[in-house]
Coordinates of C-alpha atoms and ligand atoms in Angstrom, one line a residue:
X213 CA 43.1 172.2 200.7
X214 CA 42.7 175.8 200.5
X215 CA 40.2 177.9 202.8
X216 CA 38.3 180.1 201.1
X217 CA 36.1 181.0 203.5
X218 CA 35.4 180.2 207.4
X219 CA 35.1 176.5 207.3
X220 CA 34.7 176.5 204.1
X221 CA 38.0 174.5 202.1
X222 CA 38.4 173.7 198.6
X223 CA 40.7 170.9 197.6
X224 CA 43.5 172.9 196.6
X225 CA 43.4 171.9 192.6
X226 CA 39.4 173.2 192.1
X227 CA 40.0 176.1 192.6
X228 CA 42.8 175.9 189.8
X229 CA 40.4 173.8 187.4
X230 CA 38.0 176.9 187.4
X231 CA 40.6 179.3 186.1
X232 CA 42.0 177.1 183.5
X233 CA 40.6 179.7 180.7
X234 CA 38.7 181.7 182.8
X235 CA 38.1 184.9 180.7
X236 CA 36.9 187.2 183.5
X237 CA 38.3 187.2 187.1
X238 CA 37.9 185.4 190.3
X239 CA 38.1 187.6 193.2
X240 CA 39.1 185.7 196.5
X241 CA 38.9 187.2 200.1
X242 CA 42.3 188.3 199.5
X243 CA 42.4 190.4 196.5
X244 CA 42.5 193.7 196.7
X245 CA 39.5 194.6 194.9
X246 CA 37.3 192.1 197.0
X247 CA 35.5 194.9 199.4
X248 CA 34.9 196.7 195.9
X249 CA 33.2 193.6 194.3
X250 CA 31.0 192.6 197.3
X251 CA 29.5 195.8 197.8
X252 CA 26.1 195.6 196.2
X253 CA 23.8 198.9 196.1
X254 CA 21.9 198.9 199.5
X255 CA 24.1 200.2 201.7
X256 CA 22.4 198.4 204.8
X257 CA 24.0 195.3 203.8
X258 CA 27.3 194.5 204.6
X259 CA 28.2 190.4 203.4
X260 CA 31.4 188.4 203.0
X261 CA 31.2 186.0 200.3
X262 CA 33.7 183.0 200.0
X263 CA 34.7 183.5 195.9
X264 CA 33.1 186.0 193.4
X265 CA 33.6 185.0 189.6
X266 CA 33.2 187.9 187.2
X267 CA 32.1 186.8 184.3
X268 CA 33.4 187.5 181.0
X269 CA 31.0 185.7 178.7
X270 CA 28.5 182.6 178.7
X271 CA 31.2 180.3 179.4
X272 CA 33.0 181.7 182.1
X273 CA 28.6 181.5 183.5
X274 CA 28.2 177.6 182.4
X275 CA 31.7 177.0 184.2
X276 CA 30.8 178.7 187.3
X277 CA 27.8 176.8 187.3
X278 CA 29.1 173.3 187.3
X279 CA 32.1 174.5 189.9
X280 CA 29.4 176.0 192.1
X281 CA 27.1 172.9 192.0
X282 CA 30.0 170.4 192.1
X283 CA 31.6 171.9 195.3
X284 CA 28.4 172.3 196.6
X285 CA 28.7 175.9 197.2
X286 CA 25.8 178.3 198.0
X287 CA 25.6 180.0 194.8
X288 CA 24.3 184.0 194.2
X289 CA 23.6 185.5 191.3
X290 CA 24.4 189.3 190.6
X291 CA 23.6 191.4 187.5
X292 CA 23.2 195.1 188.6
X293 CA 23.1 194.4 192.4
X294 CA 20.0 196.0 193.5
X295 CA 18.0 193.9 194.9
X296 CA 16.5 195.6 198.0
X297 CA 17.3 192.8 200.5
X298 CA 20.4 192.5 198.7
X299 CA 19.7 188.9 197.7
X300 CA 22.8 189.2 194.7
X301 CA 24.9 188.7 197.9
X302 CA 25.4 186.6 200.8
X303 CA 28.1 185.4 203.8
X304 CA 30.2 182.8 202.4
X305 CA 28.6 182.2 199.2
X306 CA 30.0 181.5 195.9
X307 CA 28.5 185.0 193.8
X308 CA 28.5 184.4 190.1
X309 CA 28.8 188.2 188.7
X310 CA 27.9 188.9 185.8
X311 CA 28.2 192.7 185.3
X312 CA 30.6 192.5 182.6
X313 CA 28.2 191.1 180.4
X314 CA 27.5 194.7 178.4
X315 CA 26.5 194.0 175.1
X316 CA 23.2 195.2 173.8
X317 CA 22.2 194.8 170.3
X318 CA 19.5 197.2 168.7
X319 CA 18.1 195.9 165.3
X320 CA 16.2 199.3 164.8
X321 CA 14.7 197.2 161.3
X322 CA 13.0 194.5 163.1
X323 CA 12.7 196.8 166.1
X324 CA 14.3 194.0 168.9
X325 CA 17.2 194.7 171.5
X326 CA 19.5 191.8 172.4
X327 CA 20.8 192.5 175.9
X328 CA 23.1 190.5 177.9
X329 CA 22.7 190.4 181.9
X330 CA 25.1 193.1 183.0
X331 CA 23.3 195.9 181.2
X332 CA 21.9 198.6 183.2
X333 CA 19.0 200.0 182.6
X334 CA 20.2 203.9 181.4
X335 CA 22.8 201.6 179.4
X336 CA 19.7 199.9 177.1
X337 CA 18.1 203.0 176.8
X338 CA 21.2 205.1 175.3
X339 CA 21.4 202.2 172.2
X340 CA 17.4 202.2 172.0
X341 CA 16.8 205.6 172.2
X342 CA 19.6 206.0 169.2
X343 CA 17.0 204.8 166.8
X344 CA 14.3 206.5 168.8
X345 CA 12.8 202.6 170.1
X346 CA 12.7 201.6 173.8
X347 CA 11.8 198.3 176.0
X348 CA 10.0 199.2 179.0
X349 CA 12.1 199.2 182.2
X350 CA 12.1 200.9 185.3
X351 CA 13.2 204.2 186.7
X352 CA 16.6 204.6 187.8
X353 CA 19.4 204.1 185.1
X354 CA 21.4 202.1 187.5
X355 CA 19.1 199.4 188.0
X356 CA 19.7 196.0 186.4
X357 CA 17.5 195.1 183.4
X358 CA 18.3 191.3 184.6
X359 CA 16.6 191.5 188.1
X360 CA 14.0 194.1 187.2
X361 CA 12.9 192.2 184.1
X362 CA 13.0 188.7 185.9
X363 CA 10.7 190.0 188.5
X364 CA 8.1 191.8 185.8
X365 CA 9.6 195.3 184.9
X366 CA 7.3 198.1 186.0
X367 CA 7.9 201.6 184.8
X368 CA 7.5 205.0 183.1
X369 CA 6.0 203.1 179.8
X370 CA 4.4 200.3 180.8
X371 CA 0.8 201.8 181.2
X372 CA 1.0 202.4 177.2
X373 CA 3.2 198.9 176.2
X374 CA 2.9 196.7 179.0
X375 CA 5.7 195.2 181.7
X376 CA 9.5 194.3 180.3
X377 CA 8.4 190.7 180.6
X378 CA 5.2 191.4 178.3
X379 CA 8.1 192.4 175.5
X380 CA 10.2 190.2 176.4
X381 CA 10.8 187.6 173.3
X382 CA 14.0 185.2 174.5
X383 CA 16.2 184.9 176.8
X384 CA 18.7 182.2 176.8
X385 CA 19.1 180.5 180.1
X386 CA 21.8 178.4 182.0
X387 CA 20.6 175.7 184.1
X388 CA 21.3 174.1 187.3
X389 CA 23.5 171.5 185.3
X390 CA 25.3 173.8 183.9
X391 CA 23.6 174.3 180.2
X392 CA 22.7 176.4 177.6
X393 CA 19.0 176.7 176.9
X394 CA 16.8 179.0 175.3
X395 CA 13.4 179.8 175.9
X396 CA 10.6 181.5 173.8
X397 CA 7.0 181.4 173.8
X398 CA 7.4 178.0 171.1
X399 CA 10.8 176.6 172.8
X400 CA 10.6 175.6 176.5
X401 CA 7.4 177.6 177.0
X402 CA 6.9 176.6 180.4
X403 CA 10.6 178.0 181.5
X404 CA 9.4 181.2 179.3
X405 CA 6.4 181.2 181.4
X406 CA 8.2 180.8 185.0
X407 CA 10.9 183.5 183.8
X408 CA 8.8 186.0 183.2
X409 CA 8.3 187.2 186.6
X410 CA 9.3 184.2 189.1
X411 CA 12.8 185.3 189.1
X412 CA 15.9 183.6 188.5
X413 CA 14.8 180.7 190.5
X414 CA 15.1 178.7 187.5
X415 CA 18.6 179.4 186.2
X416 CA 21.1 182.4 184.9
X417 CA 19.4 184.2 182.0
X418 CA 22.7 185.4 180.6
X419 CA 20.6 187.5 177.2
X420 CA 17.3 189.0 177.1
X421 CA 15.9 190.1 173.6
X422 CA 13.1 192.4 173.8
X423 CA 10.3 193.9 171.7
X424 CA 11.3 197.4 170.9
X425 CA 8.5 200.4 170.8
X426 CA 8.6 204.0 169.1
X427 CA 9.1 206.6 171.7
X428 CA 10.0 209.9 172.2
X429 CA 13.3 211.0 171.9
X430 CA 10.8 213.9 173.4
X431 CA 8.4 213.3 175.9
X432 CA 6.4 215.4 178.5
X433 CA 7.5 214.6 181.6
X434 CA 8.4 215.2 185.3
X435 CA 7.1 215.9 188.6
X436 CA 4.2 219.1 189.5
X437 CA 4.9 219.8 193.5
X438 CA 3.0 221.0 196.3
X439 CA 3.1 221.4 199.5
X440 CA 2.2 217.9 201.4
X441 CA 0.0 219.5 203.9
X442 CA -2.1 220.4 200.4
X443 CA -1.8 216.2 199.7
X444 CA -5.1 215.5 200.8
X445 CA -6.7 217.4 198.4
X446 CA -4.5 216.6 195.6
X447 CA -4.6 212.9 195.6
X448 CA -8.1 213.0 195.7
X449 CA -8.3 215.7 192.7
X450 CA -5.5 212.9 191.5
X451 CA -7.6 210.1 192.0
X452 CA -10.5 211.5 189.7
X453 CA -8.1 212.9 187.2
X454 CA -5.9 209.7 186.2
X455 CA -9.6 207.6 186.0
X456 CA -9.8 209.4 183.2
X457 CA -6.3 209.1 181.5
X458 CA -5.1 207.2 178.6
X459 CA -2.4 204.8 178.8
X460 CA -0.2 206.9 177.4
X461 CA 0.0 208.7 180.7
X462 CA 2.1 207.0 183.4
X463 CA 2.0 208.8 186.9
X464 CA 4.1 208.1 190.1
X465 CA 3.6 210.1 193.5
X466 CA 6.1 211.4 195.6
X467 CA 5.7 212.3 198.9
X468 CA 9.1 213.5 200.6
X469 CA 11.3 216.5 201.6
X470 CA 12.1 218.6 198.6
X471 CA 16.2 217.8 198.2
X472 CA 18.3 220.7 197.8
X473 CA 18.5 219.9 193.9
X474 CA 19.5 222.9 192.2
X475 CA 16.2 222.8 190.1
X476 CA 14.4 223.6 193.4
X477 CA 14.0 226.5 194.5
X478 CA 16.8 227.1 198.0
X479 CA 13.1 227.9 199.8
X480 CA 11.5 224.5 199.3
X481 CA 14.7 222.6 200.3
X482 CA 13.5 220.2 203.5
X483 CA 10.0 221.2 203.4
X484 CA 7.6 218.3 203.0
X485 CA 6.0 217.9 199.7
X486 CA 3.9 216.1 197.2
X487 CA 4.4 215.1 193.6
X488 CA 2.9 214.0 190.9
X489 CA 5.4 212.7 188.3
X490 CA 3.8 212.3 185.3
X491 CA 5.6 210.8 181.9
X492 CA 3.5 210.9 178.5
X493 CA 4.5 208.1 175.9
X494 CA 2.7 209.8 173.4
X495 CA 2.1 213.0 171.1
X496 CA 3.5 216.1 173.1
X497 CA 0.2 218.4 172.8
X498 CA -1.7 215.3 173.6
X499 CA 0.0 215.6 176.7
X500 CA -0.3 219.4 177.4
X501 CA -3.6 218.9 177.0
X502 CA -4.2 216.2 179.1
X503 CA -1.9 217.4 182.1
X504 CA -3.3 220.7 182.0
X505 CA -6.4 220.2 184.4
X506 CA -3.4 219.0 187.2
X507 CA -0.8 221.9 186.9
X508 CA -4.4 223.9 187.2
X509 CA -5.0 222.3 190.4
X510 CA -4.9 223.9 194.0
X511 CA -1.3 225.8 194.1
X512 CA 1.5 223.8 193.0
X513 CA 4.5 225.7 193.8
X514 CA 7.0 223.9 191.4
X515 CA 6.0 222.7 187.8
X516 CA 8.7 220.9 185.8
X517 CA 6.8 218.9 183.6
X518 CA 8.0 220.4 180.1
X519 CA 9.1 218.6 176.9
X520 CA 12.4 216.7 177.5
X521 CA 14.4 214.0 175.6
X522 CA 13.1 210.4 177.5
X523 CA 16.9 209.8 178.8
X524 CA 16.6 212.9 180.7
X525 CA 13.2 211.9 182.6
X526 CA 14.9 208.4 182.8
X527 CA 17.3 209.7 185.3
X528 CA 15.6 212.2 186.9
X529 CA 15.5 209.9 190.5
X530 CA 19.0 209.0 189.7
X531 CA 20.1 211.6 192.7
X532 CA 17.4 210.0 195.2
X533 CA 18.6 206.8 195.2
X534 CA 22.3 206.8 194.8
X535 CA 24.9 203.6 195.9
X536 CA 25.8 203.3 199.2
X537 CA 22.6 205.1 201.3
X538 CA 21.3 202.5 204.0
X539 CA 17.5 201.6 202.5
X540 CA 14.4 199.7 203.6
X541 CA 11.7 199.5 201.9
X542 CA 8.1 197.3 202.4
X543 CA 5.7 197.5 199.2
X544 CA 1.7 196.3 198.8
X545 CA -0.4 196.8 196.1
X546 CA -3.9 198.7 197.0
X547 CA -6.6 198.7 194.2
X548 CA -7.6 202.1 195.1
X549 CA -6.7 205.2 196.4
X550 CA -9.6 205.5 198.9
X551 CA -10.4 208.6 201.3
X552 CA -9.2 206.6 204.3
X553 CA -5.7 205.6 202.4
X554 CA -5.2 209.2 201.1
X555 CA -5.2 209.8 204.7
X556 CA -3.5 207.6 206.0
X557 CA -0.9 208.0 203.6
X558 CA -0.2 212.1 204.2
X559 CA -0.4 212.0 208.1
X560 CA 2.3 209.1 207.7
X561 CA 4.4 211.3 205.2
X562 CA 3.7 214.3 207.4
X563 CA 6.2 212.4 210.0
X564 CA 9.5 211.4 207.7
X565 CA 12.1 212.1 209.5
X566 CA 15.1 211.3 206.6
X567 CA 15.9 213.9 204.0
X568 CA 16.7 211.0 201.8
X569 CA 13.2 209.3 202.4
X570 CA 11.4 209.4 199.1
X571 CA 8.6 207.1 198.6
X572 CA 6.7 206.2 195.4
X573 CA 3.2 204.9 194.7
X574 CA 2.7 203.8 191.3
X575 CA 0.1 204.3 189.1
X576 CA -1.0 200.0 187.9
X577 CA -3.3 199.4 184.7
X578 CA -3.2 200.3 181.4
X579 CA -1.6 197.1 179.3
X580 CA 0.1 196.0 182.2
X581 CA -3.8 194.7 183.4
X582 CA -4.8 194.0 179.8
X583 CA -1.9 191.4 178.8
X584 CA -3.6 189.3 176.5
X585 CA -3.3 185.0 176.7
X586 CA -0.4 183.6 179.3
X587 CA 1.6 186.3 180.2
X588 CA 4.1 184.9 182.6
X589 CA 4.1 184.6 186.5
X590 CA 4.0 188.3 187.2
X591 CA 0.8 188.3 189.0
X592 CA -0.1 192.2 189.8
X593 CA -2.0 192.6 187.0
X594 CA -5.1 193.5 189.0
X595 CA -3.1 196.2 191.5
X596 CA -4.5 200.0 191.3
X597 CA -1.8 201.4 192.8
X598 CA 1.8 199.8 194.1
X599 CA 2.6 201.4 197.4
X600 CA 7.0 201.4 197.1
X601 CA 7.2 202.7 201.0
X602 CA 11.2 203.6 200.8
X603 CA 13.1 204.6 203.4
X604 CA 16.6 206.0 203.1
X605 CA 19.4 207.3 205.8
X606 CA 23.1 208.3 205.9
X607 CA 23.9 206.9 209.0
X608 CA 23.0 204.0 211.0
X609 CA 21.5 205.9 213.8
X610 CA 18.9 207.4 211.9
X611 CA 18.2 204.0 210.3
X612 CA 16.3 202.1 212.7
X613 CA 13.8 204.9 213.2
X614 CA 13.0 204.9 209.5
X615 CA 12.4 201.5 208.8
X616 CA 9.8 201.6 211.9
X617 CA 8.4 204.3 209.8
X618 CA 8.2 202.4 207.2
X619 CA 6.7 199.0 209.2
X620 CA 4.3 201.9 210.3
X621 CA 2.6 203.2 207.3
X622 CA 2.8 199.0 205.7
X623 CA 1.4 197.8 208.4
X624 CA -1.5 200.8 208.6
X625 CA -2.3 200.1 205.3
X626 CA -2.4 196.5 206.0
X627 CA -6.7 196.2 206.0
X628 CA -6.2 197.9 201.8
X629 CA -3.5 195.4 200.8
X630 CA -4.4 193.2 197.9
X631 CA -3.0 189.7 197.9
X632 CA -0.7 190.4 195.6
X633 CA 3.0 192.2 196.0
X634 CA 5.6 193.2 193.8
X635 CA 8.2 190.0 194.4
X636 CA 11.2 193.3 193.5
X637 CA 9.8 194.9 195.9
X638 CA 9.8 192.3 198.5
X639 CA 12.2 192.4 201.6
X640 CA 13.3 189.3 203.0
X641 CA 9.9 188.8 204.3
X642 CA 9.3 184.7 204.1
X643 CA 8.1 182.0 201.9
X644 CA 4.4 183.2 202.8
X645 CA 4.8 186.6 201.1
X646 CA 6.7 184.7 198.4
X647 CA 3.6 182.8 197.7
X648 CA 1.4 186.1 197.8
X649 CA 3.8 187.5 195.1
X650 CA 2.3 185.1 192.6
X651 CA -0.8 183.9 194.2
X652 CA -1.6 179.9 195.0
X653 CA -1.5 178.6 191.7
X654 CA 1.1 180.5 190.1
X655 CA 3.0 179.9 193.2
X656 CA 2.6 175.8 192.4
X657 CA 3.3 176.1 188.7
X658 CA 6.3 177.9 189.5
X659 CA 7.0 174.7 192.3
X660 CA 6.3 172.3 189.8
X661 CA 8.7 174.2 187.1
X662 CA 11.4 174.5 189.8
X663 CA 11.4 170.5 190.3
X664 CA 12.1 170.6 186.3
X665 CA 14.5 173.0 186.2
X666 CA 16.4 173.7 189.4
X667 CA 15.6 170.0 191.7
X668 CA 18.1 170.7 194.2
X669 CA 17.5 173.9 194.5
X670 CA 20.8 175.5 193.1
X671 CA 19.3 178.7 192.7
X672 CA 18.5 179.4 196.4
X673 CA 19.9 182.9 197.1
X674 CA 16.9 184.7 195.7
X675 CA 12.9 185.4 196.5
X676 CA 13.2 181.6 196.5
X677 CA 10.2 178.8 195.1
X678 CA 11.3 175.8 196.5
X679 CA 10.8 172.7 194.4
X680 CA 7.8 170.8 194.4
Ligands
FAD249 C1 17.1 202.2 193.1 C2 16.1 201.1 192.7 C3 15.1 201.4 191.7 C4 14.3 200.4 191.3 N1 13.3 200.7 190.4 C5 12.5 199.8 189.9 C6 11.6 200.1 188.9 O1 11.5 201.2 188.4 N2 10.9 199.1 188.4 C7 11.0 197.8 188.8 O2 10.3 196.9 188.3 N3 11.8 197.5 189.8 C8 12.6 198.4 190.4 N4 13.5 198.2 191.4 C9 13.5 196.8 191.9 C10 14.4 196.0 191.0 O3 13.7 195.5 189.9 C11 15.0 194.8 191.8 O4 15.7 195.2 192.9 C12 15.8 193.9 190.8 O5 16.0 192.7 191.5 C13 17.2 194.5 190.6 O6 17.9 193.8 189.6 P1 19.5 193.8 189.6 O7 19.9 193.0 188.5 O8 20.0 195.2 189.7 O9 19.8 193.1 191.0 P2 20.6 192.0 191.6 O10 20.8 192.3 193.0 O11 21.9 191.7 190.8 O12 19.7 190.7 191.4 C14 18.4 190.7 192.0 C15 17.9 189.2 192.0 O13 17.8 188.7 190.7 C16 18.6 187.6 190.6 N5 19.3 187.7 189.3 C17 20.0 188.8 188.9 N6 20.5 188.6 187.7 C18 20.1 187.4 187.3 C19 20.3 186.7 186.1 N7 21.0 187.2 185.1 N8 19.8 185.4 186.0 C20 19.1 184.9 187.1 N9 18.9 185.6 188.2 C21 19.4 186.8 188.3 C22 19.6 187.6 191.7 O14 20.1 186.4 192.1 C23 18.8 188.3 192.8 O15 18.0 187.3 193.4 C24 14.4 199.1 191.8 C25 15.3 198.8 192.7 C26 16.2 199.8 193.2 C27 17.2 199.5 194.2

């Protein structure tokens, strides 16, 4: 028997069966670069897994699979590793990685992307962007397109074409038992259904192929600051302005310290502010002319909303939310942006401690709460606004004081919240908030699709739906 973890033995030959033509690597306790393969992005989390096999390809996933299931070992699945609660990882687990997996395929004719798991999202939009097409994703470059897209996908186009699930066309899936299925909206429908938003409860998409639209390579784009103790009256000229706005506008707001970025004036650096981050999927002057009434407003004392190539605005909160940081973060969706939540919201930002604490509230609707016919088991489509309260620190001391910061403006907010949440912007908050995520009949679809698909409930380690 070999021990590969703390009571955990393997009989001494299974271990030897998996790496019979293994093409990527298995990385054991005792390999050197073990510390460097369990670290996921959130610094706060700190796991030792029992075995972590980095994938080279689909078979190196379907072999994992079977090994995991017949050794009955708790299996995780990670593609880019950023899962807030760091769910792509846990003590003693068996982690099927599949970060290797790079390829993207751009058919710039038929305008569809075919992107395997490991891709990032600044990777996808470097080969899209080539032919000037993109999928809608989110907005750091180093977030996973597998995660983000298997919990909905919300981002700086989606007002204009919708969630990466609503262009999502394939994805090709391996089960429980350890095979190779793909799902579309004619071929397993009901897995296509479950996938597009309920996670990877239901198995290990190892390719996504998306719908591609025509974007920039220019858009208009960035944030218009002011000083937060001005926030009050901006979000409410905010709240008027944007009920106005095409879909082509996107807007996300920003309430933090200004970070000592060299586009920032040295004077700003540490003093609270506001943003309004604004991206515009469509004609350049369209946009000038649309953001104009906002840069007019109050005195914003740093615009940076100018024409830029889209991979530039892609990465723009690259620097905010960098690998390592210890994060916490709760999320709700509001349907509004009321007087009282304005409030509540600036004299809560008024007290961040954390020069690293940058939180977003997204701007909902446009196609995102228009998708036509059965768009999947993302259920936010009703939110107004998606409250991303994010807390970031350094060092653990400061830590616990920002997450109560964080609790504190969540749980303020709590008589606004909508009964739906983001499930990628859940913590590890229970099955009850799981449930909320999709609502009580999605929630039991997705049960009665789990039964189907995943019955003994392989695929655990993750905002889990147990099976009906
Ligand atoms: C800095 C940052 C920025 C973010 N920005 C956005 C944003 O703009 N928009 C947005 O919608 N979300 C955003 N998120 C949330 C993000 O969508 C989730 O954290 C997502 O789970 C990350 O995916 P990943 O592949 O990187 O994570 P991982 O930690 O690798 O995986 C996350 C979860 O998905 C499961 N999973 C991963 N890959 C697969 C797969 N191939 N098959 C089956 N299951 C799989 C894992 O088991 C785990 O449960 C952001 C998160 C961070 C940390």
């Amino acid at each position: 028997m070999t021990a590969i973890a703390e009571g955990l033995t393997l009989d001494a030959t299974a271990l030897a069966e998996l790496e019979v033509g293994f093409r990527g690597e298995i990385v054991g306790r005792d390999d050197p670069s073990y510390d460097e393969h369990r670290k996921v992005w959130n610094g706060s989390i700190d796991r030792r897994p029992a075995l972590i096999a980095r994938c080279a390809g689909v078979a190196d996933v379907i072999a994992s699979v079977r090994f995991g299931r017949k050794h009955g070992l708790p299996v995780a699945v990670r593609s880019g590793g950023h899962s807030f609660p760091g769910l792509s990882v846990a003590d003693d687990a068996f982690v099927i990685d599949l970060g290797q997996l790079k390829g993207v395929r751009v058919d710039p004719e038929a305008r569809t992307a075919r992107v395997q798991a490991g891709v990032l999202l600044g990777e996808l939009d470097r080969e899209t962007q080539a032919f000037g097409l993109a999928a809608p994703s989110g907005i750091v470059t180093h977030t996973g397109v597998a995660g983000l897209t298997l919990g909905g996908g919300i981002g700086w186009i989606m007002r204009k074409h919708g969630l990466s699930v609503d262009n999502l066309r394939r994805v090709d899936v391996v089960t429980a038992d350890g095979e190779l299925v793909q799902a579309t909206a004619d071929e397993n429908a009901d897995l296509f259904w479950g996938i597009r938003g309920g996670g990877g409860n239901f198995g290990i998409v190892t390719e996504f192929e998306f719908r591609l639209n025509e974007l920039g390579p220019q858009v208009l784009a960035g944030p218009i600051f002011w000083r937060m103790t001005d926030s009050p009256q901006v979000l409410r000229f905010y709240r008027d302005w944007i009920a106005e706005a095409p879909d082509d506008l996107m807007t996300i707001l920003i309430h933090r310290k200004a970070p000592p970025l060299p586009f920032i004036p040295a004077e700003l650096h540490g003093e609270p502010v506001v943003a309004v981050v604004c991206c515009y999927a469509g004609a350049i002057e369209e946009g000038e002319r649309v953001v104009k009434p906002l840069r007019e407003f109050g005195h914003p004392v740093l615009d940076l909303c100018e024409p830029k190539p889209y991979l530039q605005h892609q990465s723009m909160f690259d620097p905010s939310f960098p690998h390592g940081r210890l994060y916490y973060m709760r999320s709700c969706d509001v349907a509004e942006l009321s007087d009282e939540i304005i409030d509540m919201t600036v004299e809560h930002s008024l007290r961040i401690a954390s020069p690293h604490t940058a939180f977003p509230i997204w701007q909902m609707g446009g196609a995102v709460a228009r998708a036509d016919g059965d768009g999947g088991a993302f259920a936010g489509r009703g939110a107004g606004h998606t409250f991303n309260i994010t807390a970031g620190t350094d060092s653990p001391d400061d830590f616990e004081a920002e997450r109560e910061w964080v609790r504190g403006l969540w749980s303020a907010l709590e008589p606004h919240h909508q009964d739906t949440v983001y499930v990628n912007f859940l913590m590890d908050e229970g099955s009850d908030r799981v449930r909320d995520a999709y609502g009580d009949e999605s929630y039991e679809r997705l049960r009665t699709l789990k039964r189907k698909y995943d019955p003994d409930n392989l695929f655990r380690l993750n905002h889990n739906i147990p099976p009906a």
